[in-house]
Short mmCIF file of C-alpha atoms and ligand atoms in Angstrom, two decimals:
data_model
loop_
_atom_site.label_atom_id
_atom_site.label_comp_id
_atom_site.label_asym_id
_atom_site.label_seq_id
_atom_site.Cartn_x
_atom_site.Cartn_y
_atom_site.Cartn_z
CA THR A 43 0.00 0.00 0.00
CA GLN A 44 1.03 3.54 -0.69
CA ALA A 45 1.29 5.91 2.26
CA GLN A 46 -1.26 8.72 2.51
CA ILE A 47 1.23 11.05 4.11
CA GLY A 48 4.91 11.09 4.93
CA VAL A 49 6.66 12.67 7.90
CA THR A 50 10.32 13.62 7.69
CA GLY A 51 12.04 14.73 10.89
CA LEU A 52 11.28 12.31 13.68
CA ALA A 53 12.40 14.10 16.83
CA VAL A 54 9.70 14.40 19.46
CA MET A 55 7.21 16.47 17.44
CA GLY A 56 7.54 14.60 14.16
CA ALA A 57 7.46 11.18 15.80
CA ASN A 58 4.34 12.04 17.79
CA LEU A 59 2.51 13.49 14.80
CA ALA A 60 3.39 10.39 12.77
CA ARG A 61 2.05 8.18 15.57
CA ASN A 62 -1.10 10.29 15.83
CA LEU A 63 -1.68 9.88 12.07
CA ALA A 64 -1.02 6.14 12.25
CA ARG A 65 -3.32 5.72 15.27
CA HIS A 66 -6.06 7.31 13.18
CA GLY A 67 -5.65 4.62 10.56
CA HIS A 68 -3.56 6.51 8.03
CA VAL A 69 -0.62 4.79 6.39
CA VAL A 70 2.41 6.96 7.25
CA ALA A 71 5.80 6.94 5.55
CA VAL A 72 8.49 7.98 8.03
CA HIS A 73 11.97 9.33 7.40
CA ASN A 74 14.69 11.07 9.36
CA ARG A 75 18.16 12.31 8.43
CA SER A 76 19.70 9.87 10.89
CA LEU A 77 18.16 6.46 10.44
CA SER A 78 18.29 5.64 14.15
CA ARG A 79 15.22 7.77 14.91
CA THR A 80 13.22 6.06 12.15
CA THR A 81 14.18 2.62 13.42
CA LYS A 82 13.40 3.54 17.01
CA LEU A 83 9.96 4.89 16.12
CA VAL A 84 8.97 1.77 14.25
CA GLU A 85 10.45 -0.56 16.87
CA GLU A 86 8.76 1.14 19.79
CA HIS A 87 5.45 2.13 18.23
CA GLY A 88 5.10 0.06 15.05
CA ASP A 89 2.09 -1.70 16.53
CA GLU A 90 0.09 1.54 16.77
CA GLY A 91 -0.66 1.62 13.05
CA THR A 92 0.93 1.23 9.63
CA PHE A 93 4.31 2.89 9.20
CA VAL A 94 6.48 2.64 6.10
CA ALA A 95 10.03 3.15 7.33
CA CYS A 96 12.22 4.80 4.69
CA GLU A 97 15.97 5.17 4.71
CA THR A 98 16.40 7.66 1.89
CA PRO A 99 14.42 10.62 0.57
CA GLU A 100 13.97 8.74 -2.74
CA GLU A 101 12.47 5.74 -0.99
CA PHE A 102 10.26 8.04 1.07
CA VAL A 103 8.90 9.94 -1.92
CA ALA A 104 8.29 6.69 -3.80
CA ALA A 105 6.25 5.35 -0.85
CA LEU A 106 3.67 8.17 -1.10
CA GLU A 107 0.40 8.18 -3.02
CA ARG A 108 -0.10 11.10 -5.45
CA PRO A 109 -0.43 13.97 -5.11
CA ARG A 110 2.15 13.52 -2.37
CA ARG A 111 1.76 14.95 1.11
CA VAL A 112 5.05 15.49 2.92
CA LEU A 113 5.16 16.89 6.44
CA ILE A 114 8.51 18.36 7.46
CA MET A 115 9.13 18.45 11.23
CA VAL A 116 12.74 19.57 11.58
CA LYS A 117 14.43 22.37 13.43
CA ALA A 118 13.25 25.76 12.16
CA GLY A 119 15.60 27.94 10.09
CA ALA A 120 18.44 26.60 7.94
CA PRO A 121 17.55 22.91 8.54
CA THR A 122 14.10 23.55 7.03
CA ASP A 123 15.64 25.11 3.93
CA ALA A 124 18.07 22.18 3.66
CA VAL A 125 15.24 19.67 3.82
CA ILE A 126 13.15 21.58 1.28
CA GLU A 127 16.11 21.62 -1.10
CA GLU A 128 16.55 17.90 -0.60
CA PHE A 129 12.93 16.95 -1.22
CA ALA A 130 11.61 19.51 -3.71
CA PRO A 131 13.58 18.09 -6.68
CA LEU A 132 12.04 14.69 -6.00
CA LEU A 133 8.47 16.01 -6.06
CA GLU A 134 6.11 16.72 -8.95
CA PRO A 135 3.76 19.60 -9.65
CA GLY A 136 0.67 19.32 -7.45
CA ASP A 137 2.55 17.67 -4.56
CA MET A 138 2.36 19.26 -1.12
CA LEU A 139 5.24 20.10 1.16
CA VAL A 140 4.11 21.08 4.65
CA ASP A 141 6.39 22.74 7.19
CA GLY A 142 4.97 22.08 10.66
CA GLY A 143 7.93 23.66 12.48
CA ASN A 144 8.02 27.05 14.15
CA ALA A 145 9.10 28.97 11.06
CA HIS A 146 9.02 32.75 10.81
CA PHE A 147 6.11 33.63 8.52
CA LEU A 148 8.36 35.74 6.30
CA ASP A 149 10.50 32.64 5.65
CA THR A 150 7.30 30.78 4.88
CA ARG A 151 6.25 33.46 2.40
CA ARG A 152 9.64 33.24 0.69
CA ARG A 153 9.55 29.45 0.52
CA GLU A 154 5.97 29.37 -0.67
CA ALA A 155 6.72 31.79 -3.52
CA ALA A 156 9.79 29.82 -4.61
CA LEU A 157 8.02 26.46 -4.56
CA ARG A 158 4.93 27.83 -6.28
CA GLU A 159 7.21 28.56 -9.27
CA ARG A 160 7.99 24.86 -9.31
CA GLY A 161 4.31 23.89 -9.10
CA ILE A 162 4.62 22.58 -5.55
CA HIS A 163 2.17 23.61 -2.85
CA PHE A 164 4.14 24.78 0.13
CA VAL A 165 2.13 24.91 3.32
CA GLY A 166 3.39 26.60 6.47
CA ALA A 167 1.37 25.02 9.26
CA GLY A 168 1.47 26.25 12.85
CA VAL A 169 1.27 23.32 15.24
CA SER A 170 0.60 23.98 18.90
CA GLY A 171 0.25 21.79 21.93
CA GLY A 172 3.80 20.58 22.48
CA GLU A 173 4.71 16.92 22.51
CA GLU A 174 1.54 15.73 24.12
CA GLY A 175 -0.63 17.73 21.75
CA ALA A 176 1.20 16.30 18.75
CA LEU A 177 0.39 12.79 19.93
CA LEU A 178 -3.11 13.21 21.33
CA GLY A 179 -4.48 16.12 19.31
CA PRO A 180 -2.81 19.44 18.54
CA SER A 181 -4.27 22.68 17.30
CA ILE A 182 -3.18 22.99 13.66
CA MET A 183 -3.04 26.25 11.71
CA PRO A 184 -2.26 25.54 8.05
CA GLY A 185 -1.59 28.36 5.60
CA GLY A 186 -1.00 27.84 1.88
CA SER A 187 -3.36 27.42 -1.04
CA LYS A 188 -7.05 26.47 -0.74
CA GLU A 189 -6.32 23.60 -3.10
CA SER A 190 -3.72 22.14 -0.78
CA TYR A 191 -6.09 22.45 2.16
CA ALA A 192 -8.66 20.40 0.29
CA ALA A 193 -6.16 17.54 0.23
CA LEU A 194 -4.57 18.05 3.64
CA GLY A 195 -7.50 19.32 5.70
CA PRO A 196 -9.26 15.97 6.18
CA LEU A 197 -6.07 14.35 7.50
CA PHE A 198 -5.19 17.24 9.78
CA GLU A 199 -8.73 17.67 11.06
CA ASP A 200 -8.76 13.97 11.81
CA ILE A 201 -5.72 14.13 14.11
CA ALA A 202 -6.40 17.56 15.65
CA ALA A 203 -7.93 18.11 19.07
CA LYS A 204 -11.75 18.30 19.11
CA VAL A 205 -13.92 20.63 21.16
CA ASP A 206 -17.65 19.89 21.10
CA GLY A 207 -16.86 17.65 18.14
CA VAL A 208 -15.30 20.52 16.17
CA PRO A 209 -11.71 19.92 15.05
CA CYS A 210 -9.05 22.42 16.14
CA CYS A 211 -7.81 22.89 12.59
CA THR A 212 -8.94 25.17 9.81
CA HIS A 213 -7.44 26.77 6.72
CA ILE A 214 -6.03 30.07 7.94
CA GLY A 215 -5.20 31.79 4.65
CA PRO A 216 -2.59 31.92 1.88
CA ASP A 217 1.20 31.56 2.19
CA GLY A 218 2.49 32.62 5.62
CA ALA A 219 -0.89 33.12 7.33
CA GLY A 220 -0.66 29.89 9.34
CA HIS A 221 2.78 30.62 10.74
CA PHE A 222 1.79 34.23 11.40
CA VAL A 223 -1.15 33.27 13.59
CA LYS A 224 0.95 30.61 15.33
CA MET A 225 3.49 33.33 16.11
CA VAL A 226 0.80 35.58 17.60
CA HIS A 227 -0.62 32.59 19.47
CA ASN A 228 2.77 32.21 21.14
CA GLY A 229 2.93 35.95 21.86
CA ILE A 230 -0.47 35.74 23.57
CA GLU A 231 0.81 32.71 25.46
CA TYR A 232 3.73 34.82 26.77
CA ALA A 233 1.31 37.53 27.94
CA ASP A 234 -1.04 35.05 29.59
CA MET A 235 1.84 33.37 31.45
CA GLN A 236 3.20 36.72 32.62
CA LEU A 237 -0.21 37.79 33.94
CA ILE A 238 -0.63 34.53 35.83
CA ALA A 239 2.86 34.96 37.27
CA GLU A 240 1.98 38.47 38.45
CA ALA A 241 -1.20 37.21 40.11
CA TYR A 242 0.90 34.59 41.89
CA ASP A 243 3.46 37.20 42.97
CA LEU A 244 0.78 39.53 44.36
CA LEU A 245 -0.88 36.77 46.35
CA ARG A 246 2.40 35.31 47.55
CA GLN A 247 4.40 38.42 48.38
CA GLY A 248 1.47 40.74 48.93
CA ALA A 249 -0.95 38.56 50.85
CA GLY A 250 1.48 35.93 52.13
CA LEU A 251 -0.33 32.90 50.69
CA GLU A 252 1.86 29.81 50.53
CA PRO A 253 2.25 27.84 47.28
CA SER A 254 0.09 24.94 48.46
CA ARG A 255 -2.74 27.34 49.32
CA LEU A 256 -2.16 29.16 46.03
CA ALA A 257 -2.48 25.87 44.18
CA ASP A 258 -5.99 25.61 45.66
CA VAL A 259 -6.73 29.20 44.61
CA PHE A 260 -5.73 28.46 41.01
CA ASP A 261 -7.73 25.23 41.05
CA GLU A 262 -10.71 27.25 42.18
CA TRP A 263 -10.13 29.84 39.44
CA ASN A 264 -9.91 27.02 36.96
CA ARG A 265 -13.58 26.29 37.60
CA GLY A 266 -14.70 29.76 36.50
CA GLU A 267 -14.22 32.18 33.62
CA LEU A 268 -10.41 31.81 33.82
CA SER A 269 -10.66 28.07 33.21
CA SER A 270 -7.71 27.20 30.98
CA TYR A 271 -4.78 24.88 30.49
CA LEU A 272 -2.31 27.51 31.76
CA ILE A 273 -4.24 28.06 35.01
CA GLU A 274 -4.54 24.29 35.45
CA ILE A 275 -0.79 23.68 35.09
CA THR A 276 -0.03 26.66 37.34
CA ALA A 277 -1.82 24.87 40.19
CA GLU A 278 0.18 21.72 39.43
CA VAL A 279 3.51 23.56 39.45
CA LEU A 280 2.66 25.35 42.71
CA ARG A 281 1.66 22.11 44.40
CA GLN A 282 4.89 20.36 43.44
CA VAL A 283 7.22 19.66 46.38
CA ASP A 284 10.96 19.53 45.73
CA ALA A 285 12.42 16.14 46.64
CA SER A 286 15.77 17.48 47.84
CA THR A 287 14.62 20.41 50.00
CA GLY A 288 11.15 19.25 50.95
CA GLY A 289 9.90 22.77 50.15
CA PRO A 290 7.87 24.06 47.20
CA LEU A 291 9.62 23.38 43.88
CA VAL A 292 8.84 26.92 42.70
CA ASP A 293 11.13 28.23 45.45
CA VAL A 294 14.20 26.44 44.13
CA ILE A 295 13.69 27.16 40.42
CA ALA A 296 16.02 29.96 39.26
CA ASP A 297 13.93 33.06 38.52
CA ARG A 298 15.24 33.63 35.01
CA ALA A 299 12.61 33.03 32.30
CA GLU A 300 13.98 31.88 28.97
CA GLN A 301 12.55 32.25 25.50
CA LYS A 302 12.97 30.69 22.11
CA GLY A 303 11.94 33.69 20.05
CA THR A 304 8.32 33.55 18.90
CA GLY A 305 7.27 36.12 21.53
CA ARG A 306 10.04 38.44 20.37
CA TRP A 307 9.01 37.96 16.71
CA THR A 308 5.44 38.86 17.60
CA VAL A 309 6.56 42.15 19.11
CA GLN A 310 9.00 42.93 16.29
CA ILE A 311 6.29 42.39 13.70
CA ALA A 312 3.75 44.33 15.76
CA LEU A 313 6.12 47.30 15.75
CA ASP A 314 6.40 47.05 11.96
CA LEU A 315 2.63 46.83 11.60
CA GLY A 316 2.09 49.65 14.12
CA VAL A 317 -0.13 47.55 16.40
CA PRO A 318 0.13 48.25 20.14
CA VAL A 319 0.57 44.80 21.65
CA SER A 320 1.79 46.21 24.95
CA GLY A 321 0.71 43.14 26.93
CA ILE A 322 2.84 40.83 24.82
CA ALA A 323 5.73 43.31 24.72
CA GLU A 324 5.78 43.66 28.51
CA ALA A 325 5.76 39.89 28.84
CA VAL A 326 8.76 39.56 26.52
CA PHE A 327 10.56 42.37 28.36
CA ALA A 328 9.72 40.89 31.76
CA ARG A 329 11.44 37.65 30.73
CA SER A 330 14.37 39.71 29.52
CA VAL A 331 14.58 41.65 32.81
CA SER A 332 14.50 38.40 34.76
CA GLY A 333 17.51 37.16 32.81
CA HIS A 334 19.65 40.28 33.38
CA ALA A 335 21.52 39.09 36.45
CA ASP A 336 23.99 41.99 36.16
CA LEU A 337 21.33 44.71 36.20
CA ARG A 338 19.37 43.04 38.97
CA GLU A 339 22.49 42.56 41.09
CA ALA A 340 23.56 46.19 40.62
CA ALA A 341 20.10 47.55 41.45
CA ARG A 342 19.18 45.31 44.36
CA GLY A 343 19.82 47.94 47.08
CA LEU A 344 17.83 50.77 45.47
CA PRO A 345 15.39 52.46 47.81
CA GLY A 346 11.78 51.30 47.89
CA PRO A 347 9.44 49.17 49.92
CA THR A 348 10.37 45.57 50.53
CA PRO A 349 7.15 43.62 50.09
CA VAL A 350 6.00 42.42 53.49
CA PRO A 351 3.07 40.02 53.34
CA ASP A 352 -0.06 41.67 54.63
CA ARG A 353 -1.99 38.77 56.07
CA THR A 354 -5.05 40.90 56.58
CA LEU A 355 -5.52 40.89 52.81
CA GLY A 356 -8.08 38.15 52.69
CA ASP A 357 -10.53 36.69 50.23
CA ASP A 358 -11.48 40.11 48.91
CA PHE A 359 -7.94 40.67 47.71
CA VAL A 360 -7.82 37.22 46.12
CA GLU A 361 -11.01 38.10 44.25
CA ASP A 362 -9.59 41.49 43.26
CA VAL A 363 -6.51 39.79 41.81
CA ARG A 364 -8.66 37.27 39.97
CA ARG A 365 -10.67 40.03 38.37
CA ALA A 366 -7.54 42.04 37.54
CA LEU A 367 -6.10 38.95 35.89
CA TYR A 368 -9.22 38.39 33.84
CA ALA A 369 -9.41 42.02 32.72
CA SER A 370 -5.70 42.09 31.78
CA LYS A 371 -6.14 38.85 29.90
CA ILE A 372 -8.97 40.32 27.86
CA ILE A 373 -6.65 43.21 26.90
CA ALA A 374 -3.77 40.92 25.93
CA TYR A 375 -5.97 38.76 23.73
CA ALA A 376 -7.69 41.77 22.19
CA GLN A 377 -4.29 43.17 21.25
CA GLY A 378 -3.18 39.85 19.79
CA PHE A 379 -6.33 39.64 17.67
CA ASP A 380 -5.72 43.24 16.54
CA GLN A 381 -2.31 42.15 15.33
CA ILE A 382 -3.85 39.28 13.42
CA ARG A 383 -6.31 41.63 11.78
CA ALA A 384 -3.49 44.02 10.85
CA GLY A 385 -1.30 41.21 9.48
CA SER A 386 -4.21 39.82 7.53
CA ALA A 387 -4.89 43.23 5.97
CA GLU A 388 -1.21 43.87 5.22
CA TYR A 389 -0.66 40.54 3.48
CA GLY A 390 -4.15 40.01 2.06
CA TRP A 391 -4.89 36.81 3.96
CA ASP A 392 -8.51 37.32 4.95
CA VAL A 393 -8.04 35.52 8.27
CA ASP A 394 -11.32 34.79 10.05
CA PRO A 395 -10.72 35.67 13.73
CA GLY A 396 -13.80 33.76 14.90
CA ALA A 397 -12.60 30.59 13.18
CA LEU A 398 -9.20 31.10 14.75
CA ALA A 399 -10.66 31.46 18.25
CA THR A 400 -12.59 28.26 17.54
CA ILE A 401 -9.46 26.21 16.76
CA TRP A 402 -7.61 27.62 19.77
CA ARG A 403 -10.24 26.29 22.15
CA GLY A 404 -8.44 22.95 22.26
CA GLY A 405 -5.07 21.35 21.59
CA CYS A 406 -2.93 24.44 22.03
CA ILE A 407 -1.25 25.99 25.05
CA ILE A 408 -3.69 28.90 25.34
CA ARG A 409 -6.74 26.64 25.16
CA ALA A 410 -9.42 28.02 27.41
CA VAL A 411 -13.12 28.48 27.92
CA PHE A 412 -12.39 32.15 27.26
CA LEU A 413 -11.78 31.47 23.55
CA ASP A 414 -15.42 30.49 23.24
CA ARG A 415 -16.29 34.01 24.41
CA ILE A 416 -13.99 35.45 21.72
CA ARG A 417 -15.56 33.22 19.11
CA GLU A 418 -19.02 34.44 20.16
CA ALA A 419 -17.84 38.06 20.04
CA TYR A 420 -16.72 37.66 16.44
CA GLU A 421 -19.88 35.83 15.49
CA GLU A 422 -22.03 38.86 16.41
CA SER A 423 -23.82 40.36 13.43
CA THR A 424 -21.48 43.37 13.58
CA PRO A 425 -18.05 42.07 14.61
CA PRO A 426 -16.36 44.47 17.05
CA VAL A 427 -13.53 46.80 15.99
CA THR A 428 -11.74 45.69 19.14
CA LEU A 429 -12.74 42.78 21.35
CA LEU A 430 -12.97 45.25 24.24
CA THR A 431 -16.22 46.61 22.84
CA ALA A 432 -17.91 43.24 22.36
CA PRO A 433 -20.88 43.26 24.76
CA ILE A 434 -19.60 40.29 26.73
CA PHE A 435 -16.23 41.94 27.38
CA VAL A 436 -17.71 45.38 28.06
CA GLU A 437 -19.62 43.71 30.86
CA ALA A 438 -16.61 41.76 32.14
CA LEU A 439 -14.34 44.82 32.14
CA GLY A 440 -17.02 46.85 33.87
CA LEU A 441 -17.26 44.25 36.62
CA ALA A 442 -13.49 43.96 36.96
CA GLN A 443 -12.21 47.48 36.67
CA ASP A 444 -12.51 48.64 40.28
CA SER A 445 -10.62 45.54 41.40
CA TRP A 446 -8.08 46.03 38.65
CA ARG A 447 -7.31 49.60 39.78
CA ARG A 448 -7.05 48.55 43.43
CA VAL A 449 -4.64 45.75 42.54
CA VAL A 450 -2.36 47.92 40.39
CA ALA A 451 -2.33 50.62 43.09
CA LYS A 452 -1.63 48.06 45.81
CA ALA A 453 1.21 46.58 43.77
CA ALA A 454 2.81 50.01 43.35
CA GLU A 455 2.44 50.67 47.06
CA LEU A 456 4.00 47.34 48.03
CA GLY A 457 6.76 47.52 45.43
CA ILE A 458 5.64 44.40 43.56
CA PRO A 459 6.27 44.71 39.81
CA VAL A 460 3.15 44.07 37.72
CA PRO A 461 4.12 45.22 34.21
CA GLY A 462 1.42 43.11 32.59
CA PHE A 463 -1.45 44.27 34.82
CA SER A 464 -0.39 47.92 34.64
CA THR A 465 0.20 48.09 30.90
CA ALA A 466 -3.17 46.44 30.31
CA LEU A 467 -4.92 48.98 32.51
CA ALA A 468 -3.04 51.85 30.85
CA TYR A 469 -4.12 50.57 27.43
CA TYR A 470 -7.71 50.32 28.60
CA ASP A 471 -7.69 53.86 29.96
CA SER A 472 -5.90 55.17 26.87
CA LEU A 473 -8.57 53.81 24.56
CA ARG A 474 -11.32 55.15 26.83
CA ALA A 475 -9.80 58.61 27.15
CA GLU A 476 -11.61 61.58 25.67
CA ARG A 477 -8.28 63.36 25.11
CA LEU A 478 -4.76 61.96 25.18
CA PRO A 479 -1.58 63.95 25.92
CA ALA A 480 -0.54 63.09 22.36
CA ALA A 481 -1.62 66.68 21.67
CA LEU A 482 1.32 67.93 23.73
CA ILE A 483 3.67 65.54 21.96
CA GLN A 484 2.57 66.95 18.62
CA GLY A 485 3.29 70.44 20.00
CA GLN A 486 6.77 69.37 21.06
CA ARG A 487 7.45 67.76 17.69
CA ASP A 488 6.35 70.90 15.93
CA PHE A 489 8.57 72.97 18.23
CA PHE A 490 11.85 71.18 17.63
CA GLY A 491 11.32 69.73 14.20
CA ALA A 492 8.58 71.72 12.48
CA HIS A 493 6.74 68.43 12.09
CA THR A 494 3.37 70.28 11.98
CA TYR A 495 0.15 69.30 13.74
CA GLN A 496 -3.51 69.01 12.91
CA ARG A 497 -6.20 70.98 14.74
CA THR A 498 -9.41 69.75 16.28
CA ASP A 499 -11.41 72.62 14.78
CA ARG A 500 -10.10 72.98 11.22
CA GLU A 501 -8.83 70.75 8.41
CA GLY A 502 -5.21 70.93 7.32
CA ALA A 503 -1.68 70.88 8.74
CA PHE A 504 -0.37 73.74 10.85
CA HIS A 505 2.93 75.01 12.20
CA THR A 506 3.66 77.56 14.88
CA LEU A 507 6.62 79.85 14.20
CA TRP A 508 8.25 78.88 17.51
CA SER A 509 11.50 80.73 16.94
CA GLY A 510 9.73 83.70 15.30
CA ASP A 511 6.69 85.61 16.42
CA ARG A 512 4.88 82.42 17.43
CA SER A 513 2.04 82.99 15.06
CA GLU A 514 0.49 79.98 13.37
CA VAL A 515 0.87 79.28 9.68
CA GLY A 516 -0.76 76.68 7.45
CA ALA A 517 1.78 74.10 6.32
P1 NBP B 665 14.02 19.79 16.84
O1 NBP B 665 13.64 21.18 16.64
O2 NBP B 665 14.89 19.45 18.01
O3 NBP B 665 14.76 19.27 15.51
C1 NBP B 665 15.33 17.97 15.43
C2 NBP B 665 15.04 17.36 14.08
O4 NBP B 665 15.57 18.18 13.02
C3 NBP B 665 15.69 16.01 13.96
O5 NBP B 665 14.82 15.17 13.23
C4 NBP B 665 16.94 16.33 13.15
O6 NBP B 665 17.46 15.24 12.47
C5 NBP B 665 16.40 17.33 12.18
N1 NBP B 665 17.40 18.10 11.46
C6 NBP B 665 18.25 19.06 11.87
BR1 NBP B 665 18.42 19.63 13.60
N2 NBP B 665 19.02 19.56 10.91
C7 NBP B 665 18.67 18.89 9.80
C8 NBP B 665 19.12 18.94 8.46
N3 NBP B 665 20.04 19.81 8.07
N4 NBP B 665 18.56 18.10 7.60
C9 NBP B 665 17.62 17.22 7.99
N5 NBP B 665 17.14 17.13 9.24
C10 NBP B 665 17.66 17.96 10.15
O7 NBP B 665 12.73 18.83 16.87
P2 NBP B 665 11.33 19.03 17.62
O8 NBP B 665 11.48 19.54 19.01
O9 NBP B 665 10.59 17.78 17.39
O10 NBP B 665 10.61 20.20 16.80
C11 NBP B 665 10.38 20.12 15.40
C12 NBP B 665 9.77 21.43 14.93
O11 NBP B 665 8.52 21.65 15.59
C13 NBP B 665 10.61 22.67 15.26
O12 NBP B 665 10.52 23.59 14.22
C14 NBP B 665 9.98 23.22 16.50
O13 NBP B 665 10.21 24.60 16.65
C15 NBP B 665 8.52 22.91 16.23
N6 NBP B 665 7.67 22.82 17.41
C16 NBP B 665 8.11 22.24 18.55
C17 NBP B 665 7.29 22.14 19.66
C18 NBP B 665 7.77 21.48 20.91
O14 NBP B 665 7.02 21.50 21.91
N7 NBP B 665 8.96 20.88 20.91
C19 NBP B 665 5.99 22.62 19.58
C20 NBP B 665 5.53 23.18 18.41
C21 NBP B 665 6.39 23.27 17.33
P3 NBP B 665 18.57 14.27 13.16
O15 NBP B 665 17.79 13.34 14.01
O16 NBP B 665 19.23 13.63 12.04
O17 NBP B 665 19.47 15.17 13.97
#
């Protein structure tokens, strides 16, 4: 029998996707640069389905039914280009080459354009959910041509996570659209994790709650509107006791957060697109600050309050923090979806944000009940300009905002850094504001650079003769 799909690159992600496909009854050709991984996969998991183990790219390509479907799961960057160069000459027009790695969407656009010239459908597919998701049901975000989705969609939808019977996979849009939304997904993930970490810090340092008690708090939160994978695993991490010290594991983990780069890409691209994703940016910067041992060491003795747990802060404070977290989360997601809208407009992708929220409800790291609310917001007859103005979020922000302000004020008073909570609140108040001090900035710019300004009462551009008689002239 010919294989319906082939997977090349059998490290953890590739191997688990291949197994997932095989477990769903698809015949899967498997290949890896070093044969040992191929052999190991078939030896250990050959009984899970039908694998066709291939030693060479030629053998692999020959094992596939036509048009061929090849899924590349290798390290992003140069290795992906190397593999494309190796396989493309062996393929025929109409075949599909899917990159399921964490590629930058601009690389995907470049690769798609080059392969299109050769008649090959190149599909950049975002895959989220880590190792476990790959095996048991990831969220899959394929870009590329509609035609390729017609051939790939059924397979991918089959192995994707399901929520209410709906697969967490849909065609995102042409060329780099899939990798773009995966990038923003990861940016949102950074923001969400940062906000949860701030909530933890406030309750630990501010209210003096111990990790085991906090684990219960997060479990409790996981039963309400915050219910999500990230809140669930937060409780698990906080409950974990370190075998060597007998204390909470979180207390012996070095407080330097690392990053692989997708959060940074999200912010870089947001700057280019002019989209204020301050929640994601603060999350990326907060990880960066945590890693600057030199700066932190040098600044440790600076004056300011040392947080002393205030044990009188009881359940009301816990509820305030919960609401502040929810409100900040709404902001972070709204900003991420703004970036997707901007990217979609810039590159002509026509991404459907409601469909995206639907496939993020399961399989991926940001999976949450909350995404159902976002889906509903976009399914309104008039989709909102920003998620903040969707009726459901207007109500939630209204309920949360007093708590949110109290929490940010309390954090400032105690000296507990909450960059995520504060930037979210600042964004909220900026959008709400009748007038912003941007007027003064325009005045300053006109003063030193004759950059001109517009007036509220008349059309046109104006300049004040700052170094002359200070009269105003039309520019
Ligand atoms: P890695 O990112 O660790 O890559 C290892 C694989 O790349 C091996 O199969 C290796 O072959 C192959 N490879 C390399 Br490195 N250079 C190659 C080359 N020049 N030619 C051919 N093959 C080459 O694997 P992973 O963690 O399974 O991730 C795969 C992709 O999925 C990555 O792009 C990653 O960013 C993405 N991703 C990962 C996760 C996750 O949770 N890990 C989640 C979502 C997406 P070898 O065996 O011969 O060395």
